[in-house]
Amino acid sequence: MAYHSDSSSSMVRLNIGGRKFCTTLDTLTQREPDSMLAAMFSGRHTICQESEKGHIFVDRDGKHFRHILNWLRDGVIPPLKDSEYAQLLREAEYYQLLGLVDGIKSALSKRKEDEELGTELTRIDIIKCIQSDRVKFRGINLSGLDLSKLDLSFVDFSYACLKTVFFSRANLQCAKFRDVDAEASIFHNATLRELYICEFTGANLRGAVLAGANLQSANLQDACLIGCSFCGADLRSAHLQTADLTNANLEGANLEGANLKGAKLTNANLKGANLQRAYLRHVNLRDTHLEGAKLDGANLLGAIR
């Protein structure tokens, strides 16, 4: 039976897999006019209408159809569990409701981001932990915490998520940061070494602020340091082999004796930096800003300038 109506606001009774719903033709057709659901009531298609009560039968699971109707009425994505979102997404795709499909995917993506940024510990928890002798935060999500001015010496942060963590003026002597994700973290004026080497091997420190930090002899080999700020940082004898320092700001940094073998320095700012006795063999310095940099005794064999 083809569906016809004299009024776009006329009542429509639906039977979705045994569940009954009442709505209007406007609701079914206006928000998503190109959907299959709208096409079903365009008059161009034959649909199954029950003879007794006049319900139009659709052979789909009706569990989440109320969410579909609410979306068509208000354009609001309901708060659901991930498993329920998966079920609703399947129905939305069947009815070709592309706006609802995009909304569900955006809601899932935002939830995932929020879960990744949700910290597992608080600043108070950290303070309690560091009072013990041996502290390990390996693999812990500490995103967004303010850990400034704390004594975090000898703490093992390996494999932890440290996105946007504040370490300003913290004591990180001999701390371990192997393979951490510390993107956009703040280490301003932090003490990262006094007598021992700070370990940042393979760490993601993209966009981190380490201005004025004491990183003498720190191990930053293979680290992602894209866009980092090392203004005035002490990087004497630091290990920076194959580190990516693209767009990094090292203005005024002390890199005396640092090993930069294989490091990427594209568009890095090294104005006024101290590179005396630094190891720069085969490093591409062509697109690097070196105005006022000290290169006395630097090993530049094979360097591109």
mmCIF file of C-alpha atoms in Angstrom, residues 162 167 177 180-187 192 199-210 215 219-220 222-230 244:
data_model
loop_
_atom_site.group_PDB
_atom_site.id
_atom_site.type_symbol
_atom_site.label_atom_id
_atom_site.label_comp_id
_atom_site.label_asym_id
_atom_site.label_seq_id
_atom_site.Cartn_x
_atom_site.Cartn_y
_atom_site.Cartn_z
ATOM 1 C CA LEU A 162 51.295 13.163 31.341
ATOM 2 C CA PHE A 167 55.817 20.353 36.644
ATOM 3 C CA PHE A 177 60.110 9.413 31.771
ATOM 4 C CA VAL A 180 55.770 8.888 28.289
ATOM 5 C CA ASP A 181 53.160 11.022 26.554
ATOM 6 C CA ALA A 182 53.824 14.449 28.063
ATOM 7 C CA GLU A 183 52.431 16.539 25.228
ATOM 8 C CA ALA A 184 52.034 20.234 26.122
ATOM 9 C CA SER A 185 53.293 19.676 29.688
ATOM 10 C CA ILE A 186 54.929 22.547 31.598
ATOM 11 C CA PHE A 187 58.408 21.985 33.097
ATOM 12 C CA LEU A 192 65.444 17.666 36.223
ATOM 13 C CA GLU A 199 65.560 9.659 31.384
ATOM 14 C CA PHE A 200 63.229 10.861 28.586
ATOM 15 C CA THR A 201 64.067 8.215 25.958
ATOM 16 C CA GLY A 202 61.369 8.039 23.284
ATOM 17 C CA ALA A 203 59.077 10.414 25.181
ATOM 18 C CA ASN A 204 56.395 12.438 23.392
ATOM 19 C CA LEU A 205 56.966 15.985 24.643
ATOM 20 C CA ARG A 206 55.394 17.767 21.688
ATOM 21 C CA GLY A 207 54.710 21.393 22.611
ATOM 22 C CA ALA A 208 56.034 20.993 26.165
ATOM 23 C CA VAL A 209 57.450 24.050 27.965
ATOM 24 C CA LEU A 210 60.869 23.314 29.500
ATOM 25 C CA LEU A 215 68.393 19.102 31.832
ATOM 26 C CA ASN A 219 68.636 11.456 27.999
ATOM 27 C CA LEU A 220 66.193 12.690 25.337
ATOM 28 C CA ASP A 222 64.494 9.518 20.063
ATOM 29 C CA ALA A 223 62.136 11.908 21.894
ATOM 30 C CA CYS A 224 59.449 13.868 20.050
ATOM 31 C CA LEU A 225 60.290 17.482 20.923
ATOM 32 C CA ILE A 226 58.379 19.176 18.118
ATOM 33 C CA GLY A 227 57.477 22.748 19.041
ATOM 34 C CA CYS A 228 58.997 22.468 22.525
ATOM 35 C CA SER A 229 60.278 25.524 24.368
ATOM 36 C CA PHE A 230 63.789 25.118 25.799
ATOM 37 C CA ASP A 244 62.830 15.539 16.595
#
